[in-house]
Amino acid sequence: MFCAVSTMTDGDYDYLIKLLALGDSGVGKTTFLYRYTDNKFNPKFITTVGIDFREKRVVYTATNSNGTTGKTFKVHLQLWDTAGQERFRSLTTAFFRDAMGFLLMFDLTSQQSFLNVRNWMSQLQANAYCENPDIVLVGNKADLADQREVQEKQAKELADKYGIPYFETSAATGSEVDKAVITLLDLVMKRMEQCVDKPTQDAPNGDGASKLAAPPSNEKSVHARPNLLPPLPNLTPPPTTLAGPPPHG
Amino acid sequence: MDLSVLEALERDKVLEVLQRDKVLRSLEEERIRKMKSELQEIRRKGAKSFARQYSERTCARCQRPLGKLWNCGATCRGCSHRICSRCRVAITARDWKCTVCHAYRDVKIKSGEWFLEERAKKYPGVSDRHETTGERILKSYRSLSNIAIVPPTPPPFTQTPSFNRSGGLQTSRPFTKSMENLFVSLTSHMKKISKSQNDVNAEQTLLTTDSCSYRKERRSQSDTAINCPFEVGGAPSLSELVRQARAQEGAESSQACTDDDTYQGAELQLEKRGSVGSIGAGLGGHDPNSSRAGDIELALGYSGRTSCLEVSVRACRNLPYGDAKRKKCHPCVKLHLLPDGGKQKTAVKRNTTDPVFKETLEFKMERPLLASRTLQASVWHSGTLKRKVFLGEALVPLGGWDFEEDSARWLPLCPPAQTGDLQGRGPVEQQSRTLQIKVRFSSSPPAVQEPRAAPPSRGGSLVGQLAVQVTGATNMAVDKSPGAVHSSVKGVLALPGGVQLAQESGVQSLSSGSPWDHSLVFSAVPTAGLQGACLQLSLYDHTPLGLKPRLLGRSTLEEGLSWQRVQQTPNTWHDFGLPFLASDAVQRT
């Protein structure tokens, strides 16, 4: 459905889609994106300072309602890479609100990084553009089978609970990397259509059935998922520090 | 957690990334602009509009007649027009839209408008929904790197212990919130709260620097504010940038005060509500004083499609007679987008004091720029052969306007000439030709005072600092051609005994609708001498073309009672509205 095109310095594209990778430090967000955009692997761990992004242009072929392929579009992907380190947290979460889809990554060889997925989900709920944005759960470093700490079943269950697709990828070998990004992109593309067609629901004949008429992508229909994210507890104590009183009392 | 570990190198790295992002963004903006102009073209071609009546039996797009039994057309779900089968575009097997609606839908998807709309649902009230976090941080960097010159260290309250995030990720909410609270007082370019920021500045200056260097700083700030993307000295740290950017985000969304209130602390809300409320009161509320010049009904909207501010001038009511003798009034409304956004005029309605205009006037301006603009709606009587007679005006600071809410509002019109005290008035209810100032006297221990300027203190009386802030001048734009007021203020404080202290503020380019920030600090002012003091303030216009600054007006504060107030409650700001001296007196000097 997608294939890469080389030239990308011009504005000749149909969509600018902004995706963002997030997850604990060291799970391989940067190498994952590097693999996706450049198809290369850098085994060195270089911690990301705050925020970064990569770009890639792909061609998207729309699927018609009857399953045939329709028009093709050029999609410019802006893939935001975020620092996993705690000290950059306020910076990185500030960028969540500008992304249309999220690659939530953890390290298959680190149970802790998997446990933190829940926290990242609530971060997303709090900071993303909407309450249930399009997310793909990615377990990275699948090639390190002997060091594996997170079982596929475990991760799949969590993904199902959130109603999001799950992929086990390896930036080292490149396996499933493209598929994970493309699935997310597909979700976002469908979301766009959904969003603009929503207001027509009050019309006599359609009421949204048309939305589901399109066959779901290789994953199940994610948009129909219930909002399973538990509401965040209200953690706002009264502010301890005040800005100075207004000057003229 | 110590945020100060974000060193300059890291900050620069992030800024570099954001610069790259900016390039991509400008590419994207250009693409969207093209796309929208194409859409405009398509719309123009698909002619049928709501304004005109068409017969039921033609296609709204191609205007071909429709039959009664076959080819009778169907109603488009987008625009509710009857459309023939040729002017439809299928979306799905069952769903279609007319060509225009489809093009509109297409643009909405391709331009990312869908995303902005969705996000606006979660964060309602954000005034500039196009602005990305990266953009905001770059902006903050620019403004903070200027501010940062004044205080050598970040304000003390940035090291609050509330950063502790041991409770896991969720606790970053209070973190964000508290930072928003803290930085509300530091955000500089948000006009609504810039007052508090100015105060912070002024106070710090009082404590740390003498007025001379302060003046210099103010000047450099206004100079560099135009284009100084990267300065080395005194640049803010990355953490400061993030905080400020987030603070703005928070401050913006707090205007709406919807269920997303968990983000905002109560204090912040209160403060923000206060400022927004004061605007609202000025706009919607009716002045209890009878000295009004009627009302004007305006509706403001912003069209992202054409990037135009659309002002719908609906009507006026209870206007005074332009020609009082003959009881005639031929009103029209002029709109100025102050300081530099051009002007538009409605048609003249004849013989009415309650004219209905129903005209929409457009101002081409990018949305982010609007926040610093003020819409001036002035009503004029247009007598034949004679000059236009000014009937009244309303000023709408656009920084606080919620463009998403498209209801029309009645605004009271301020009559052309009115005298009286300005105290307690909102920024909207301007009166003619007054200089609004704040005065604060702080008596400080003599050790802080510089001995150089100290006049002989009589009988060991205390000396103090007199801080004067010129926060605005009213109706200046009516009298002069509208445009950015590059103004400065000269102040001369004459004390009994012939001592005169002179101070001059830096040049600022600010509109009459936004709060000004001309600060003058007179140090070593004897407390005893204050009672008999006379402060003369001269407002100068520094037009870019003019060789010599032009004197706009002059005001004095010499009333004994006023000074008594300042003296008796030191360390607080006192507001005064000073009428400008008569123009003949000005010209004499």
Short mmCIF file of C-alpha atoms in Angstrom, two decimals, chain B residues 8 80 97 113 127 209 217 269 283 285 333 341 358 377 384 395 446 454 514 560 572:
data_model
loop_
_atom_site.label_atom_id
_atom_site.label_comp_id
_atom_site.label_asym_id
_atom_site.label_seq_id
_atom_site.Cartn_x
_atom_site.Cartn_y
_atom_site.Cartn_z
CA ALA B 8 23.25 25.48 26.55
CA SER B 80 -28.27 21.17 1.23
CA LYS B 97 -21.16 15.12 -2.07
CA GLU B 113 -7.63 21.12 9.34
CA SER B 127 -6.47 31.34 20.51
CA THR B 209 19.86 48.05 38.59
CA GLU B 217 17.77 47.45 28.37
CA GLN B 269 -7.87 30.64 36.54
CA LEU B 283 -17.61 44.57 25.73
CA GLY B 285 -21.74 45.13 29.85
CA VAL B 333 -18.86 52.63 10.55
CA GLY B 341 -3.95 46.33 9.68
CA LYS B 358 -25.26 43.95 8.03
CA ALA B 377 -14.83 50.51 15.31
CA THR B 384 -23.04 66.23 2.83
CA LEU B 395 -12.07 49.25 20.84
CA PRO B 446 19.44 55.04 51.81
CA ALA B 454 20.66 62.33 45.52
CA SER B 514 -2.47 47.00 23.93
CA GLY B 560 -1.41 67.40 45.85
CA THR B 572 1.74 49.87 45.72
#
